[in-house]
CSV table of C-alpha atoms in Angstrom, one decimal:
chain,number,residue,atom,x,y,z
W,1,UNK,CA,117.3,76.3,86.7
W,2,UNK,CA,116.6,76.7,90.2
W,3,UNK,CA,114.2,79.1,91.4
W,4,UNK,CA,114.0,81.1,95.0
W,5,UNK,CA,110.9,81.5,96.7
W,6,UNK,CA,111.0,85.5,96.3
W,7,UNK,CA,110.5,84.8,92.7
W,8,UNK,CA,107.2,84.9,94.4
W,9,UNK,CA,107.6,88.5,94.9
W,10,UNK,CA,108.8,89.7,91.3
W,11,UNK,CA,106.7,90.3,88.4
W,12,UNK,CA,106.6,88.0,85.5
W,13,UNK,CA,107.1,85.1,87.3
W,14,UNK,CA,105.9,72.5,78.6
W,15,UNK,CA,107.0,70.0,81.0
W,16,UNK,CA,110.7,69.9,81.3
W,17,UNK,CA,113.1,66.9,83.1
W,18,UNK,CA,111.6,64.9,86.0
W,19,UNK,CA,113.4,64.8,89.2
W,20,UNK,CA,112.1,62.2,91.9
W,21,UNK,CA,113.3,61.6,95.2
W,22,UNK,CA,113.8,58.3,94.1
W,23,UNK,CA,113.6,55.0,96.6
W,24,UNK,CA,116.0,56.0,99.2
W,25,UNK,CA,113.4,58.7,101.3
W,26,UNK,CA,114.5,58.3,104.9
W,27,UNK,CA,111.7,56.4,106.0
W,28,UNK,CA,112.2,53.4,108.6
W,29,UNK,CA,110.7,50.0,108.3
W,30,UNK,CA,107.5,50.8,110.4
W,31,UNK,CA,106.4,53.8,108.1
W,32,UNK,CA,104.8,53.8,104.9
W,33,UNK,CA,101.4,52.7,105.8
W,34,UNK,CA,98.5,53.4,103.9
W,35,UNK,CA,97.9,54.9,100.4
W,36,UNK,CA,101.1,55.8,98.4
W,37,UNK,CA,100.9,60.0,97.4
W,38,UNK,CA,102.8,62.4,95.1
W,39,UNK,CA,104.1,65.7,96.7
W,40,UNK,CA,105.5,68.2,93.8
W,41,UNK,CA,108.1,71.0,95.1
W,42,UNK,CA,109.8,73.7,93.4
W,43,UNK,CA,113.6,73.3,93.2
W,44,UNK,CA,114.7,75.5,96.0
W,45,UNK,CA,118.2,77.3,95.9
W,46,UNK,CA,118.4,76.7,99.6
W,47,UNK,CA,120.5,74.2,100.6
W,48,UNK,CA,118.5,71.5,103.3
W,49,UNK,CA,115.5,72.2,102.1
W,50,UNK,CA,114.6,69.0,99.9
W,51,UNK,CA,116.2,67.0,102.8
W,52,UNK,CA,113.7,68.7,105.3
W,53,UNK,CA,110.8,68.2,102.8
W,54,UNK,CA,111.8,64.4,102.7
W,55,UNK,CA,112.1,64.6,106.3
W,56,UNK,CA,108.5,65.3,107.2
W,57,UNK,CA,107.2,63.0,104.6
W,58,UNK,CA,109.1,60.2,106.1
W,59,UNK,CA,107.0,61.3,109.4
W,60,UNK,CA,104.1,60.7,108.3
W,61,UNK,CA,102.3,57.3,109.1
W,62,UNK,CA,99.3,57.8,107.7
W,63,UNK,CA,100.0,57.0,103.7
W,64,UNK,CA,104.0,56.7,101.9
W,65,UNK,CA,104.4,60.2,100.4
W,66,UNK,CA,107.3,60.4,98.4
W,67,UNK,CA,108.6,63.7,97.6
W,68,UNK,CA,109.5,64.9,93.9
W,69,UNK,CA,111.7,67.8,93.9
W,70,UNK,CA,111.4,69.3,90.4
W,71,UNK,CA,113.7,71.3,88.4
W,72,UNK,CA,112.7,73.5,85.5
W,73,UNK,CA,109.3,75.8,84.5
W,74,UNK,CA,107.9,74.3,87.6
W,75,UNK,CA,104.4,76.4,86.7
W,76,UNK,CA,104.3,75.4,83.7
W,77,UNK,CA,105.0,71.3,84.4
W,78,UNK,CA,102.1,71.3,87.2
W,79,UNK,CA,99.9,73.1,84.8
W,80,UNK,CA,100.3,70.5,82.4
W,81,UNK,CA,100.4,67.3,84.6
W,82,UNK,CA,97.4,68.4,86.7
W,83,UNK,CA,94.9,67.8,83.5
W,84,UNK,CA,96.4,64.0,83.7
W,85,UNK,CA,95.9,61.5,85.8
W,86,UNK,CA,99.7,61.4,86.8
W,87,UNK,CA,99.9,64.2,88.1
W,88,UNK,CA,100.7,64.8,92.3
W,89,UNK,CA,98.5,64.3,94.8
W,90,UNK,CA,99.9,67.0,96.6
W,91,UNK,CA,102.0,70.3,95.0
W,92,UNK,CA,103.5,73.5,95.8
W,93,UNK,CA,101.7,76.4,94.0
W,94,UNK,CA,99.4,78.9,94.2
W,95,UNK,CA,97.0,77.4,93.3
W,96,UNK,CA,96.5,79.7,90.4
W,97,UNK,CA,92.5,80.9,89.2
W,98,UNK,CA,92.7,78.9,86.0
W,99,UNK,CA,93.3,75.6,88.8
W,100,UNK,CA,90.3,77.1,90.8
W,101,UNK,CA,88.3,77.6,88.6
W,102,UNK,CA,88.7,74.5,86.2
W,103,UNK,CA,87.8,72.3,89.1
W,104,UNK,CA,91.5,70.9,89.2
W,105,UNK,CA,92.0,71.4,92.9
W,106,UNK,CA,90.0,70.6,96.2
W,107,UNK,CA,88.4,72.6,98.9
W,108,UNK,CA,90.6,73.0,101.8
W,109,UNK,CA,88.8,75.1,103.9
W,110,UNK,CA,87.7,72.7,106.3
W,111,UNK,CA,91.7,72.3,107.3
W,112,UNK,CA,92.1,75.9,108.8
W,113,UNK,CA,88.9,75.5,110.9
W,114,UNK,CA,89.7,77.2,114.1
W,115,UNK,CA,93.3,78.8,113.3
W,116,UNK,CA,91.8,80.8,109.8
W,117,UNK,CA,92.5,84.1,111.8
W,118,UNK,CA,96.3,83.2,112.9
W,119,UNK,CA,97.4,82.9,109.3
W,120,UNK,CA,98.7,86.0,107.8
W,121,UNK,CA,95.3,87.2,106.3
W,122,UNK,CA,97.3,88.9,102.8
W,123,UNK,CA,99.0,85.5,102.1
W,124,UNK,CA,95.8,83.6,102.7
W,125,UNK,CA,93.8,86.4,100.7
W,126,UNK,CA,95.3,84.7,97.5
W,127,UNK,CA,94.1,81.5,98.4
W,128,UNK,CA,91.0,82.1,98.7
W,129,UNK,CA,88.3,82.2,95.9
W,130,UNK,CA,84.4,82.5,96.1
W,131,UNK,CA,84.3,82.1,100.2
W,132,UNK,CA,86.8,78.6,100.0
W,133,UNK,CA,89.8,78.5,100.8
W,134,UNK,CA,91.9,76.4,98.1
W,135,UNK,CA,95.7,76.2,99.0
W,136,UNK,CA,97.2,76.4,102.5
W,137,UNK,CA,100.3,78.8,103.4
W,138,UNK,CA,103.7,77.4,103.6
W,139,UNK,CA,105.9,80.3,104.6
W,140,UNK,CA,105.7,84.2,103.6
W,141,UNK,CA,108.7,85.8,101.6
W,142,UNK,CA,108.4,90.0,101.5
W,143,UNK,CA,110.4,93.2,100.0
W,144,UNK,CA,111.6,95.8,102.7
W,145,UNK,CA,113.3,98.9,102.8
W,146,UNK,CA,116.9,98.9,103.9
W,147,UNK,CA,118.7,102.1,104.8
W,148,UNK,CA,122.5,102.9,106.7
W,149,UNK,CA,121.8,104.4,109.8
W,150,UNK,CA,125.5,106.4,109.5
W,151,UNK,CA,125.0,107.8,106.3
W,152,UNK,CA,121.8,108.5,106.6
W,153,UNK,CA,122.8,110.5,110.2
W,154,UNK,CA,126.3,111.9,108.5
W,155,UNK,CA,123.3,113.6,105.8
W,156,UNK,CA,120.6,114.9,108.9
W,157,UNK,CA,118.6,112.3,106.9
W,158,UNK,CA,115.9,111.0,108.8
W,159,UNK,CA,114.1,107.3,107.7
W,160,UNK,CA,111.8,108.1,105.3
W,161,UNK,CA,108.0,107.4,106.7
W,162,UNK,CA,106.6,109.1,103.4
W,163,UNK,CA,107.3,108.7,99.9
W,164,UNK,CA,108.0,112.5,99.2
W,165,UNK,CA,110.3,112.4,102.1
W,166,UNK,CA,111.6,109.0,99.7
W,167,UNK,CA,112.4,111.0,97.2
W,168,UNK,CA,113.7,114.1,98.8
W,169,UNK,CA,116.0,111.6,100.9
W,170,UNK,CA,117.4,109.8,98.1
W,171,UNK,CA,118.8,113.2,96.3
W,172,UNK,CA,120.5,114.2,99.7
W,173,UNK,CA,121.7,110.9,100.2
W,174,UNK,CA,123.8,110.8,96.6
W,175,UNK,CA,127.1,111.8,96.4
W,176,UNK,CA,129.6,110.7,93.9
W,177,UNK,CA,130.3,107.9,94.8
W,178,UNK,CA,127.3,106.4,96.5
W,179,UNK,CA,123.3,106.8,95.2
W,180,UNK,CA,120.6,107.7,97.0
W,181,UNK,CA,118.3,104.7,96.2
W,182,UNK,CA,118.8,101.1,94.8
W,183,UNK,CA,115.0,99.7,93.1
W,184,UNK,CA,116.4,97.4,90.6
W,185,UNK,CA,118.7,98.3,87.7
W,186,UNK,CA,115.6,99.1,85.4
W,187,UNK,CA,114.7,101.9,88.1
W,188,UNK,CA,112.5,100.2,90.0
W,189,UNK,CA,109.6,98.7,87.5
W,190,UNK,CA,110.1,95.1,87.6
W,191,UNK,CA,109.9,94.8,91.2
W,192,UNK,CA,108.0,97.7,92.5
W,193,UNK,CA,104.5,96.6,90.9
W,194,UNK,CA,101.3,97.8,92.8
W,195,UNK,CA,103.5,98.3,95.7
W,196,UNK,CA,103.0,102.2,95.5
W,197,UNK,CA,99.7,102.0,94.7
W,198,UNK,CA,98.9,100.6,97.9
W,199,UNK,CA,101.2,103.2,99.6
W,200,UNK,CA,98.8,105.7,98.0
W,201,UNK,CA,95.4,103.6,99.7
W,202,UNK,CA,94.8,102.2,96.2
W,203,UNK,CA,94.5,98.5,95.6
W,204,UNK,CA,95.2,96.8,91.9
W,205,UNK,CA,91.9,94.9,92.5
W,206,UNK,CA,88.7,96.0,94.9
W,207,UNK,CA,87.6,93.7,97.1
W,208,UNK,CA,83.9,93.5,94.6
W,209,UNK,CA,86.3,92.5,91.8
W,210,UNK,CA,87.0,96.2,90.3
W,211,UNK,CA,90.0,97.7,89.7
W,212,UNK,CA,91.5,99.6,92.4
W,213,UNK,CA,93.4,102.5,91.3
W,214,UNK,CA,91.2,104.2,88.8
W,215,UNK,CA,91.9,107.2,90.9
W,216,UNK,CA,94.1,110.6,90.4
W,217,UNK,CA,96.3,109.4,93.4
W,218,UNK,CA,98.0,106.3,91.2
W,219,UNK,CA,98.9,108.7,89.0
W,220,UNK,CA,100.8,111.4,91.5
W,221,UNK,CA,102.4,108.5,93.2
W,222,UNK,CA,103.9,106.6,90.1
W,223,UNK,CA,104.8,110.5,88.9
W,224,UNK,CA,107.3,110.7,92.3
W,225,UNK,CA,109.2,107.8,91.2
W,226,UNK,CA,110.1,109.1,87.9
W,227,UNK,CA,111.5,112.6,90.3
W,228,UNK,CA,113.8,109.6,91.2
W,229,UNK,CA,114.9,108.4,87.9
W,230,UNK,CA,115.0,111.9,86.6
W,231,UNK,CA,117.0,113.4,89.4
W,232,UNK,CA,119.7,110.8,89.2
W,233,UNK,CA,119.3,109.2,92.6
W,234,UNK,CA,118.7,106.0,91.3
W,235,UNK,CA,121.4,103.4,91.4
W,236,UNK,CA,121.2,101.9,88.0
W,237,UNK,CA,123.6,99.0,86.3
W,238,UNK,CA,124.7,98.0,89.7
W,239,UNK,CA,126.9,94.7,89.1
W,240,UNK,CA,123.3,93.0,91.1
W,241,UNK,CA,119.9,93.2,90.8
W,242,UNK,CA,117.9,94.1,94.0
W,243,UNK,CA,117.6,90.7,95.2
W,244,UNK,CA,121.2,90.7,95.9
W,245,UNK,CA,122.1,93.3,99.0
W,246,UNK,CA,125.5,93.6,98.0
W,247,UNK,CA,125.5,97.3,96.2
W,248,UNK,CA,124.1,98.2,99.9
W,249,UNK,CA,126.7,96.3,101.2
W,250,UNK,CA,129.2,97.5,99.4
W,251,UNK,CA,128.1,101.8,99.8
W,252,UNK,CA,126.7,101.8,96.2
W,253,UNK,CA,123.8,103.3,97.5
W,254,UNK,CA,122.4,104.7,101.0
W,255,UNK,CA,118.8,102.4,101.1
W,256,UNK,CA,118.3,99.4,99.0
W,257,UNK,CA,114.8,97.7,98.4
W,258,UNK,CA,115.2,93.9,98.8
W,259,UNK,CA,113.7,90.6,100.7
W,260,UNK,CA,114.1,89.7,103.9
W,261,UNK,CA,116.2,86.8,102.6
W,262,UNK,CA,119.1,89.2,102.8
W,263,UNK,CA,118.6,90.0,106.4
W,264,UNK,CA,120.9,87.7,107.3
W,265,UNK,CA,123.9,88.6,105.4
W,266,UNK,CA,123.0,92.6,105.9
W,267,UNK,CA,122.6,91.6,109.6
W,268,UNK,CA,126.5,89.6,109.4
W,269,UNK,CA,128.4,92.4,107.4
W,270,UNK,CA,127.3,95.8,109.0
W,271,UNK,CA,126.0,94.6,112.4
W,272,UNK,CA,123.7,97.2,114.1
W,273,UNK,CA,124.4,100.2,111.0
W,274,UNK,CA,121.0,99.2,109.1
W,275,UNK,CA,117.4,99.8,109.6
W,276,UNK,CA,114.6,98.5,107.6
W,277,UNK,CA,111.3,99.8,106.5
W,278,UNK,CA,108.2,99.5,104.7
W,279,UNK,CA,107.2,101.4,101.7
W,280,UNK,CA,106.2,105.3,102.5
W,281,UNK,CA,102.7,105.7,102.5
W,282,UNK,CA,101.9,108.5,99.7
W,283,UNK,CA,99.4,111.2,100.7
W,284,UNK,CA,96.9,111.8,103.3
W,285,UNK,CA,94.9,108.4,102.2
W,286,UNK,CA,97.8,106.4,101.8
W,287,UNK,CA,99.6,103.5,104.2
W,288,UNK,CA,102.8,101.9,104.3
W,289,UNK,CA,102.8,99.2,102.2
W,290,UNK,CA,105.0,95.7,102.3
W,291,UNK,CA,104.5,93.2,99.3
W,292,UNK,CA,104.3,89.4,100.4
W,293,UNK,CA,104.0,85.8,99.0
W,294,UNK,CA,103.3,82.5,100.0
W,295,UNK,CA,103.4,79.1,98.0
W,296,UNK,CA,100.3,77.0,99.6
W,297,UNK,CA,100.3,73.4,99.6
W,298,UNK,CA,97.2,72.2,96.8
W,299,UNK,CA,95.6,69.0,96.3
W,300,UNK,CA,94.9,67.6,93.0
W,301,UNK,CA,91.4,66.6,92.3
W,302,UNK,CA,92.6,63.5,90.2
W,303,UNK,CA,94.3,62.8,93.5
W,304,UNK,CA,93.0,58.7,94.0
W,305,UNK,CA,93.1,59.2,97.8
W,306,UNK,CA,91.8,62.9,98.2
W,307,UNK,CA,91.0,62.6,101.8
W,308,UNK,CA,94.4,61.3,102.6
W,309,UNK,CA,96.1,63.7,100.4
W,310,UNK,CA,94.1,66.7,103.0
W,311,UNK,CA,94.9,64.9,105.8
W,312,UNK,CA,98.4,64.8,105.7
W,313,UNK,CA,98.3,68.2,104.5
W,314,UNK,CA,96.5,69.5,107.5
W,315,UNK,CA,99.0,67.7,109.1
W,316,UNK,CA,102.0,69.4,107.9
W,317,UNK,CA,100.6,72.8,107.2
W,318,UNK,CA,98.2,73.1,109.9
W,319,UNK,CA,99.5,70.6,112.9
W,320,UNK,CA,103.0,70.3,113.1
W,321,UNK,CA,104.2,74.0,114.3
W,322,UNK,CA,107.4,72.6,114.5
W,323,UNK,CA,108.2,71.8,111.0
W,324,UNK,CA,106.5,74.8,109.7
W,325,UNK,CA,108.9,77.1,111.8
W,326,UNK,CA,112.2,74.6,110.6
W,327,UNK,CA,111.0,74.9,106.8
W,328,UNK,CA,110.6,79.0,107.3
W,329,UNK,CA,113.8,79.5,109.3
W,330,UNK,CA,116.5,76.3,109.2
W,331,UNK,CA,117.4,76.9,105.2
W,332,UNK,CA,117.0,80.6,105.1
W,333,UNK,CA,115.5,83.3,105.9
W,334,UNK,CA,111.0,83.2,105.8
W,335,UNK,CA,108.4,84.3,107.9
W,336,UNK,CA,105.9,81.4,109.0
W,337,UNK,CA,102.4,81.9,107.5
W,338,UNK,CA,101.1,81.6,111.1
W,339,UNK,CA,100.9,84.7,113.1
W,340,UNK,CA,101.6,83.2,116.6
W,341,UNK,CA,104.5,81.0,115.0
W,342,UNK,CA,106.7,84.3,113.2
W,343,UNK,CA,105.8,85.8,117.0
W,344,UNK,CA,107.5,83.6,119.3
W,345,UNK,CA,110.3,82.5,116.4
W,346,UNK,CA,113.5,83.4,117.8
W,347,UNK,CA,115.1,84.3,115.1
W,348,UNK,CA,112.1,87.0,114.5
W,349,UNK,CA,112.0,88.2,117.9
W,350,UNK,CA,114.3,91.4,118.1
W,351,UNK,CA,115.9,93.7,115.8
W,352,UNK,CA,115.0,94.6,112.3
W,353,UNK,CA,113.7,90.8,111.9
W,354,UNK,CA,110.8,91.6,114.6
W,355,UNK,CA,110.1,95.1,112.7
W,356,UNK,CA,110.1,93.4,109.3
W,357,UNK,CA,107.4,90.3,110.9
W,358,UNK,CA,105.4,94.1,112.3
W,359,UNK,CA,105.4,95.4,108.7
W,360,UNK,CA,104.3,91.9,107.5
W,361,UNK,CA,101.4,91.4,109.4
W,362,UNK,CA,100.5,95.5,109.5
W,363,UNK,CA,100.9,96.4,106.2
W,364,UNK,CA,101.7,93.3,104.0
W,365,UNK,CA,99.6,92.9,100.5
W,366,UNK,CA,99.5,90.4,98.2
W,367,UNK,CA,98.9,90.2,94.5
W,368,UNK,CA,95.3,89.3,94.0
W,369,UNK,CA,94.0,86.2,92.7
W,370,UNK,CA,92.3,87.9,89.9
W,371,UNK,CA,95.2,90.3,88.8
W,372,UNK,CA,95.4,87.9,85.5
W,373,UNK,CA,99.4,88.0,84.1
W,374,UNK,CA,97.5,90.4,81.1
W,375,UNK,CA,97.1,92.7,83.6
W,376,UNK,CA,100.7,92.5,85.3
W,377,UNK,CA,102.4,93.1,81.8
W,378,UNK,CA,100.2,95.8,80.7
W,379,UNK,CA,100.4,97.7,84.2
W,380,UNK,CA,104.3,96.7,84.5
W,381,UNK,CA,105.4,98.2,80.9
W,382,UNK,CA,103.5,101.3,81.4
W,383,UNK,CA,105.1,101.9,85.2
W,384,UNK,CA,108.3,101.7,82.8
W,385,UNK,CA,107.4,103.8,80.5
W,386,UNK,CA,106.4,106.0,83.1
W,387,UNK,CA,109.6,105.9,85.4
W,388,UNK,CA,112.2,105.8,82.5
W,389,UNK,CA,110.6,107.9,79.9
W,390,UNK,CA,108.7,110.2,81.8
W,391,UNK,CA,105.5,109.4,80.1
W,392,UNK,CA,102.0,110.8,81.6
W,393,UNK,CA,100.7,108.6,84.3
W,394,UNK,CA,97.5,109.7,83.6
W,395,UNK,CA,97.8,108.5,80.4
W,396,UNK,CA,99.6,105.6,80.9
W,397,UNK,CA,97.1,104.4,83.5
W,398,UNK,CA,93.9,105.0,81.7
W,399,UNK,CA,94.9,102.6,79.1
W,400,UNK,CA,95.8,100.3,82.0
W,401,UNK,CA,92.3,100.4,83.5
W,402,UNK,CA,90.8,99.6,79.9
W,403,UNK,CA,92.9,96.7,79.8
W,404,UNK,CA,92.9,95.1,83.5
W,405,UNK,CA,88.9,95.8,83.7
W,406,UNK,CA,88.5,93.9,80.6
W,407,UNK,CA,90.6,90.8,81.6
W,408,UNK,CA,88.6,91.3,85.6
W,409,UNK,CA,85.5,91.3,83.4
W,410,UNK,CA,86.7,87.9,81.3
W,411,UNK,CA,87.5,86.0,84.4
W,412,UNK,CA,84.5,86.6,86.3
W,413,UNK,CA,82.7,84.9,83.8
W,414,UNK,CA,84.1,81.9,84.1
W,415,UNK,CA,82.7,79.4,86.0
């Protein structure tokens, strides 16, 4: 199985085969000095990536790091190998609470000490966890809005800035043969999340550790995307799920929510005949809202060379701008986690690419560290019962808030 970093952005997302690197990294006769490390990756879809990855490993003087690219339930194996001592030195992850708050990973907040503020503060939100900083960002995937600029104009459509104006937008937009709005063939829950929460100035968890939209305007905003569903504006069954832009490409619908991994190919197949745009704000109170993500690069505290292990990754994640921006932009289509880097990237520069890197840093929000998976599936199946069905938000969401307040309440008392 091989898994894309905007699984990242989706909700929902035993130790299974071993993949190393093997002998053969790349390295020339002078390197490998030092302490031998461990650094765990995902298996990315993108081809060049592992080669980069054993590329800057291969740099690095200080210690032999060889690289193991993993197939499989990746979460699940690093869960699992990080209570042994065979586990990496260095991983790809999160890292999740459960890690932080076992005692399984190290402090890295001494790495970011003078550049804190020029990472993307939403992505480095998540890594954060009683005042420490426990993971460092590699690159930021995020959803966007995508819309056709001629059928939009052919309609006297203008780009929705709210979600009413969504809504109202999408029903003009549908004809018979193309839809309004693409969210996703199950109409929008699995991918949406607390994005329209947030749109409505509501957060899933308060910054004290409470939940965050225990308010009447979750309720009218969820409410508008069932006027969606109901109104038959939605695209729904299309032949791919919203990760893929090709119902936009093809004129099944008029605006598409996706990644910016499709830019690209959007960008290739209908030149300048596409905007992009953040989710409406919803209501007086509300905001435009983007959803991000980051993998951060951990280290293991049954690493046998610790300060080595934050060395080099200080040294990758930190130092060396230069790989950052070729892992973000050489093998697809990221934003760097540094602010000044996704400003003067060229690829990000102009066009919908600089307005997507705007909404990023404006608007973007990440899924907080204490939003526990019992939360995500309780809040997730009700916002489809809600959108499908038609069932009361009001409802629907006072039984969330029971739930997610009681898991908020069991992880705070951890220690």
């Amino acid at each position: 199985m091989t898994i894309s970093r905007r699984a990242l952005l989706a909700a929902g997302a035993g130790a299974g085969l071993l993949t190393a690197c093997g002998s053969n990294t790349g390295r020339g006769d002078d390197a490998g000095a030092g302490p031998k490390l461990s650094q765990w990756y995902h298996q990315y879809g993108e081809t060049g990536t592992e080669q980069a990855v054993q590329r800057y490993a291969a740099a690095y003087r200080r210690a032999d790091v060889s690289v193991q690219w993993r197939p499989g339930n990746y979460d699940q194996q690093t869960a699992a190998a990080l209570l042994t001592g065979s586990g990496p030195d260095v991983f790809e992850g999160g890292p999740t609470l459960d890690q932080i708050q076992g005692g399984q990973v190290v402090d890295l907040t001494g790495l970011v000490e003078g550049v804190k503020d020029d990472f993307n503060p939403a992505v480095l939100t998540t890594k954060t966890y009683d005042g420490r900083i426990w993971g460092i960002p590699q690159v930021i995937d995020m959803q966007l809005l995508y819309y056709r600029k001629s059928l939009l104009s052919d309609a006297g459509v203008e780009p929705p800035a709210t979600l009413d104006a969504l809504v109202d937008a999408a029903g003009r937009l549908t004809t018979k043969k193309t839809k309004g709005l693409f969210l996703g063939n199950d109409g929008g829950a699995g991918v949406l999340g607390g994005t329209p929460l947030y749109a409505a100035g509501l957060q899933l968890v308060t910054d004290d550790g409470k939940v965050g939209f225990d308010d009447p305007a979750a309720a009218r905003a969820l409410a508008k995307l069932h006027q969606l569903y109901a109104a038959e504006s939605l695209l729904l069954g299309a032949p791919a799920d919203w990760s893929d832009p090709s119902a936009f490409l093809q004129g099944l619908t008029a605006m598409q929510w996706s990644g910016l991994w499709a830019l690209p190919q959007v960008q290739k197949e209908l030149g300048d005949d596409f905007g992009v745009l953040p989710f409406p704000r919803d209501g007086s109170g509300g905001a435009p809202s983007v959803p991000v993500g980051a993998y951060g690069a951990a280290v293991s505290a049954r690493s046998r060379h610790q300060g080595t292990a934050k060395d080099f990754v200080k040294w990758l994640w930190v130092e060396r701008t230069d790989y950052q921006q070729d892992f973000a932009l050489s093998y697809g289509f990221h934003i760097p986690a540094r602010i000044s880097l996704a400003r003067k990237a060229d690829k990000l520069r102009t066009g919908a690419a600089a307005e997507a890197v705007r909404f990023a840093t404006e608007h973007g929000y990440a899924q907080p560290l204490l939003w526990t998976p019992a939360a995500q599936t309780a809040y997730q199946d009700a916002l489809s019962r809600i959108i499908k069905n038609g069932a009361d938000p009001e409802s629907e969401l006072r039984t969330v808030v029971r739930k997610a307040s009681a898991e908020l309440d069991r992880v705070k008392r951890k220690p």
